Short mmCIF file of C-alpha atoms and ligand atoms in Angstrom, two decimals:
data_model
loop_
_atom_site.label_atom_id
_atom_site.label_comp_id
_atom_site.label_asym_id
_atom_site.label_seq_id
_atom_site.Cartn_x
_atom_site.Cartn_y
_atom_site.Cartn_z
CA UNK A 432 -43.06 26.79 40.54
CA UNK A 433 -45.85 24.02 40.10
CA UNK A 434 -46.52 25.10 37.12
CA UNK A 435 -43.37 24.04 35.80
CA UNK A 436 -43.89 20.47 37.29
CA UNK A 437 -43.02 17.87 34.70
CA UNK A 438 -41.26 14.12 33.91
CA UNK A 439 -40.19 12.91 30.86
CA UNK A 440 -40.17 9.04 30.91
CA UNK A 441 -37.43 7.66 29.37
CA UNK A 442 -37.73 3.86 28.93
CA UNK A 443 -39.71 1.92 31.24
CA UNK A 444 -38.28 2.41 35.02
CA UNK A 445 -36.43 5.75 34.10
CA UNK A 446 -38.17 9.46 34.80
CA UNK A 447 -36.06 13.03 34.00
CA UNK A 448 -37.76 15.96 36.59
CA UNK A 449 -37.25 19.20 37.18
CA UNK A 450 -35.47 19.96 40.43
CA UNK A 451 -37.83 20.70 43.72
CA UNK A 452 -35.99 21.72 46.74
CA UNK A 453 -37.45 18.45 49.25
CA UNK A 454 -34.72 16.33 46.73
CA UNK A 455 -31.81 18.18 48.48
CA UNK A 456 -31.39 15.51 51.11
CA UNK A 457 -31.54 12.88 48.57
CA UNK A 458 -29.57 14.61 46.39
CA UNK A 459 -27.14 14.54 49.32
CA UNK A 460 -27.28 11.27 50.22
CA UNK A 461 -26.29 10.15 46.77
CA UNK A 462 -23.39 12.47 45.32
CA UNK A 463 -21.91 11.74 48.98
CA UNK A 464 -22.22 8.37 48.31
CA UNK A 465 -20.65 8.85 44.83
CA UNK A 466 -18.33 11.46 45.62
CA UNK A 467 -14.73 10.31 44.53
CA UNK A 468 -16.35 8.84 41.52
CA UNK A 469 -17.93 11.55 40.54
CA UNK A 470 -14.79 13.92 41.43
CA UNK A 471 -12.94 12.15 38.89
CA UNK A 472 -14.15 14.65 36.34
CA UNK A 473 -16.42 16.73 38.00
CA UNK A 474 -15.40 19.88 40.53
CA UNK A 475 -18.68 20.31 42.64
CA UNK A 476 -19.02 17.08 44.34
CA UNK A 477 -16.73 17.84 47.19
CA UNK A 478 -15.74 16.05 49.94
CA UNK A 479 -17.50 18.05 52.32
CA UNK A 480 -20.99 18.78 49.52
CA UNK A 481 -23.95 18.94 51.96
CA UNK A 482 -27.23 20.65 52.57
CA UNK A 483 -26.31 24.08 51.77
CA UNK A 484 -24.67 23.32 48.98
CA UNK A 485 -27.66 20.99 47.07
CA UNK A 486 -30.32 23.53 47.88
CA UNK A 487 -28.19 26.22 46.35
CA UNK A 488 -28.02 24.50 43.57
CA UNK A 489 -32.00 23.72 43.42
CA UNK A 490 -32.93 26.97 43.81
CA UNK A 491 -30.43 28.31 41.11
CA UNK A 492 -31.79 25.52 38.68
CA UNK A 493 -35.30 26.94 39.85
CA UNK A 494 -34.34 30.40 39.06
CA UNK A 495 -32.92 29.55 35.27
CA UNK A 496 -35.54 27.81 34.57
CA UNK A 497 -37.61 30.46 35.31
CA UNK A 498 -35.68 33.21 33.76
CA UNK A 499 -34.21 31.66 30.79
CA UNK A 500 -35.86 27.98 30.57
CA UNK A 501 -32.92 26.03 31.20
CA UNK A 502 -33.53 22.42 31.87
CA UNK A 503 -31.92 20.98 34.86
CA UNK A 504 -33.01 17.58 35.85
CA UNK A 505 -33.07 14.64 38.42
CA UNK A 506 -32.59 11.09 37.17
CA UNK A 507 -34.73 8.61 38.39
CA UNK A 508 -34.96 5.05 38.29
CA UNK A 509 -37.84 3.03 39.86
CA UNK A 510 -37.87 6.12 42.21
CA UNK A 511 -34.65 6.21 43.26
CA UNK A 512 -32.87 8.93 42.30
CA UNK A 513 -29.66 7.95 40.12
CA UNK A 514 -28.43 10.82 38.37
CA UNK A 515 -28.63 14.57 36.81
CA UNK A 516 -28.14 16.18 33.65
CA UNK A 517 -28.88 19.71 32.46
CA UNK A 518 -28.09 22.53 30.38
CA UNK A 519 -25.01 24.50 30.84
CA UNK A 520 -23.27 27.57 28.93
CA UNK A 521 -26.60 28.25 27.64
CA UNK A 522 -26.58 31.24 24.88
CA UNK A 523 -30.33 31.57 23.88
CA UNK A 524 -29.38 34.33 21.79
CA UNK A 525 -27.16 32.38 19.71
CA UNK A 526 -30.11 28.73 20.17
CA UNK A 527 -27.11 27.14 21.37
CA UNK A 528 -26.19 25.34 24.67
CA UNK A 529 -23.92 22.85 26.19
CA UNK A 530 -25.47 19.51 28.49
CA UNK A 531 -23.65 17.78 31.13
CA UNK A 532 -24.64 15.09 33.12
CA UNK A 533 -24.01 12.21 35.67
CA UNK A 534 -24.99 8.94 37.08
CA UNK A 535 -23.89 7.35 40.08
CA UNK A 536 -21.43 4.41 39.94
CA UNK A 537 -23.92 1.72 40.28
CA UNK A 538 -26.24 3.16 37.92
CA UNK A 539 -23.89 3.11 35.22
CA UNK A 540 -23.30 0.53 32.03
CA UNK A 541 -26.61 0.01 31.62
CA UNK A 542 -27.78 2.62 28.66
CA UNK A 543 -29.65 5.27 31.03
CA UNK A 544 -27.80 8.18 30.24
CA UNK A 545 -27.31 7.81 26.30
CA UNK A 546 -31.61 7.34 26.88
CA UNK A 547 -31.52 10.41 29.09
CA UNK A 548 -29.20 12.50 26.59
CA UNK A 549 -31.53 11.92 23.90
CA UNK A 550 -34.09 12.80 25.21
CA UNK A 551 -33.00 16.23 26.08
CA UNK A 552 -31.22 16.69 23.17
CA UNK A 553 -34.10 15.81 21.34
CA UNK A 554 -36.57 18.22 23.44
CA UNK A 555 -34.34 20.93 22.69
CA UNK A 556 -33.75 20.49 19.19
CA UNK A 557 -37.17 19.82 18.04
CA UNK A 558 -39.45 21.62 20.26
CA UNK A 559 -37.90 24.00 22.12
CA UNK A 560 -36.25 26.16 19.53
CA UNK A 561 -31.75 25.32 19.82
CA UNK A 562 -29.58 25.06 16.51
CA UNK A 563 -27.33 23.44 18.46
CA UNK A 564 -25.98 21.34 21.32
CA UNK A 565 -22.40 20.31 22.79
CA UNK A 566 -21.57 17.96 25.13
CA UNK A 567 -17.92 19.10 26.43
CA UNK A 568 -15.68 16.13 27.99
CA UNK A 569 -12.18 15.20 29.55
CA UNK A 570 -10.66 13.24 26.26
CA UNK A 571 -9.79 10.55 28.79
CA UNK A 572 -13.33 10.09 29.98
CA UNK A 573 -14.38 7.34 27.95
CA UNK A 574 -17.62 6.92 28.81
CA UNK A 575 -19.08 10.58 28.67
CA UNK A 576 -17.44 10.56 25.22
CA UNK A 577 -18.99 7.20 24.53
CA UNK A 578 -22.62 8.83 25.30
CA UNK A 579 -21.68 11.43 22.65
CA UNK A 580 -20.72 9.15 20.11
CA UNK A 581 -23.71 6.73 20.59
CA UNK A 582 -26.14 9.90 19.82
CA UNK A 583 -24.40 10.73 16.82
CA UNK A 584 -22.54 13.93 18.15
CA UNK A 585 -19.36 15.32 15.82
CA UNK A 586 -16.05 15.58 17.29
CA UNK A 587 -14.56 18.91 16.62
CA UNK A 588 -11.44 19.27 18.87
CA UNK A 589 -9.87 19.83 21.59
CA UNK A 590 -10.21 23.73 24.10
CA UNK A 591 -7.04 23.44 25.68
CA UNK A 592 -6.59 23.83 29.33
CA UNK A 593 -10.59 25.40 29.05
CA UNK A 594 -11.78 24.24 32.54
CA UNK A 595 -10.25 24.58 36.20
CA UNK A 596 -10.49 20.70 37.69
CA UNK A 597 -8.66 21.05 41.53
CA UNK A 598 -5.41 22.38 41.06
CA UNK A 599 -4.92 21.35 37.43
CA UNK A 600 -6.24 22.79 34.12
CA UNK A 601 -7.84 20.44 31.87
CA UNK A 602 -8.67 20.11 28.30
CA UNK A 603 -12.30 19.48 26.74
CA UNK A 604 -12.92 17.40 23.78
CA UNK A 605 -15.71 19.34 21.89
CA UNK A 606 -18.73 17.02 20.65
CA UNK A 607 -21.34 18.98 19.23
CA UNK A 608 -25.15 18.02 17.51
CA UNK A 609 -27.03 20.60 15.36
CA UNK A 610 -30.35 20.58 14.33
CA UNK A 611 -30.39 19.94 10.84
CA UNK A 612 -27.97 16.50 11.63
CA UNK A 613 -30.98 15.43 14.44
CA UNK A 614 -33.44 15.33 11.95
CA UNK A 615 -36.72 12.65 12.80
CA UNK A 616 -33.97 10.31 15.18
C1 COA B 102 -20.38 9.68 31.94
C2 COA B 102 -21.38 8.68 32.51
C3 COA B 102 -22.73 9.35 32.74
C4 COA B 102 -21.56 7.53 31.51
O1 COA B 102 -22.32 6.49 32.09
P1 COA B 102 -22.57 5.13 31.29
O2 COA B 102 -23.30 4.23 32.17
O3 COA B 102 -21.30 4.66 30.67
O4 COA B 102 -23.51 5.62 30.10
P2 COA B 102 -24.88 4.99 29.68
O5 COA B 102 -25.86 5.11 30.79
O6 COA B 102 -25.25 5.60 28.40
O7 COA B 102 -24.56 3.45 29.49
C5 COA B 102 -23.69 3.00 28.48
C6 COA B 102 -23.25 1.61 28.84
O8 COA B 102 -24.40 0.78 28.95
C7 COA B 102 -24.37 -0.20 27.92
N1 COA B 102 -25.76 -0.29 27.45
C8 COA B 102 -26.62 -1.25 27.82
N2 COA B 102 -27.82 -1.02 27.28
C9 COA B 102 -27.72 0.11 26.54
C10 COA B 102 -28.63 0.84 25.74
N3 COA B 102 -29.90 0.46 25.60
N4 COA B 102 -28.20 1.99 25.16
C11 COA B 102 -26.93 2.38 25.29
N5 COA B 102 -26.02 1.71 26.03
C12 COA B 102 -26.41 0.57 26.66
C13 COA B 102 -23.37 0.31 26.91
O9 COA B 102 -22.79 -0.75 26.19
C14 COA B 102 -22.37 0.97 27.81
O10 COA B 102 -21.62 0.01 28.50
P3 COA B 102 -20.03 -0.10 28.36
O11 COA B 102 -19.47 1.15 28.99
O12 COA B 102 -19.72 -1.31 29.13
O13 COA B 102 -19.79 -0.17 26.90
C15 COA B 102 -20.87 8.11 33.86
O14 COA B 102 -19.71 7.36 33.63
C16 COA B 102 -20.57 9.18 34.90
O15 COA B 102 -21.47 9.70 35.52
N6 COA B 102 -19.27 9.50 35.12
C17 COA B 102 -18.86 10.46 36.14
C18 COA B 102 -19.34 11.87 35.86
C19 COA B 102 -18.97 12.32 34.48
O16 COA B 102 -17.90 12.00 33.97
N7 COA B 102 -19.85 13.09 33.84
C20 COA B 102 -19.66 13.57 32.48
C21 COA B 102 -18.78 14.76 32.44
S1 COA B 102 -18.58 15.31 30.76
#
């Protein structure tokens, strides 16, 4: 995989890099550390997420990059690690995909992922060949609609009951960005 090594900077103190498995334990350490904030609207950071479970999902991240060149990517600030976002529901065949993303609590309010966001958004709909992008969010989640809004994305409803959160079904507000609306931003 070192060919594949790579960082985009995104401001001063903030780096986005590809996966490598020696982040698992960091990786750990952090959605652990984050886990009932992040649970609020995400389903994999369980109570119980551990080694296992953040190597599996390095080496999966490893493998579509490899296969289909889906970015999924560490946030870092001043080293630390702080966050993820990456591509999901990726359809190559139709240039489109979905991101999603998070930061851990303390690393929030502060602008990194609306910087992060556009720069992947960006990457993907300039030089890497999408049409078109969608960030997918709870309508209650504020803030992850907030980052949507900021970079311009288009509302265009609500999927009903489109995603299985614990022992509920929850709705997505659709916010989509194509490449013709991204222009030279
Ligand atoms: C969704 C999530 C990533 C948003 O984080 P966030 O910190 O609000 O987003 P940003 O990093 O873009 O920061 C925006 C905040 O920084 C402020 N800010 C400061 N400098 C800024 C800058 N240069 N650019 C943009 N915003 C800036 C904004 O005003 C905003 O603050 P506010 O919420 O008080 O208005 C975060 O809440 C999270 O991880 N939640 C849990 C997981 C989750 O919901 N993931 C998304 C699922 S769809």
């Amino acid at each position: 995989m070192g060919g594949m090594r790579f960082a985009f900077p995104v401001g001063a103190a903030v780096e986005l890099s590809p996966w490598e498995l020696d982040m698992a334990d960091i990786m750990v350490v952090v959605v652990r550390a984050n886990q009932e904030h992040l649970s609020r609207y995400l389903s994999w950071p369980t109570k119980d997420y551990g080694l296992s479970a953040a190597e599996a999902f390095i080496r999966q991240a490893q493998r579509q990059y490899a296969e289909e060149g889906r970015l999924t990517l560490g946030i870092w600030e001043h080293g630390q690690l702080v966050g993820g976002i990456g591509m999901n529901n990726t359809q190559w065949e139709h240039r489109a995909t979905a991101l999603g993303y998070w930061l851990a609590a303390s690393a929030q309010g502060r602008g990194i992922m609306t910087r992060a966001a556009r720069a992947v958004v960006n990457e993907l709909l300039r030089f890497r060949g999408f049409n078109r992008v969608v960030i997918a969010v709870q309508p209650d989640n504020r803030a992850s609609c907030a980052v949507a809004e900021r970079l311009g994305f288009q509302w265009e409803g609500v999927s009903r009951q489109v995603y299985r959160h614990g022992d509920r079904f929850v709705d997505w507000a659709i916010y989509a960005m194509l490449a013709a609306d991204w222009g030279d931003r």
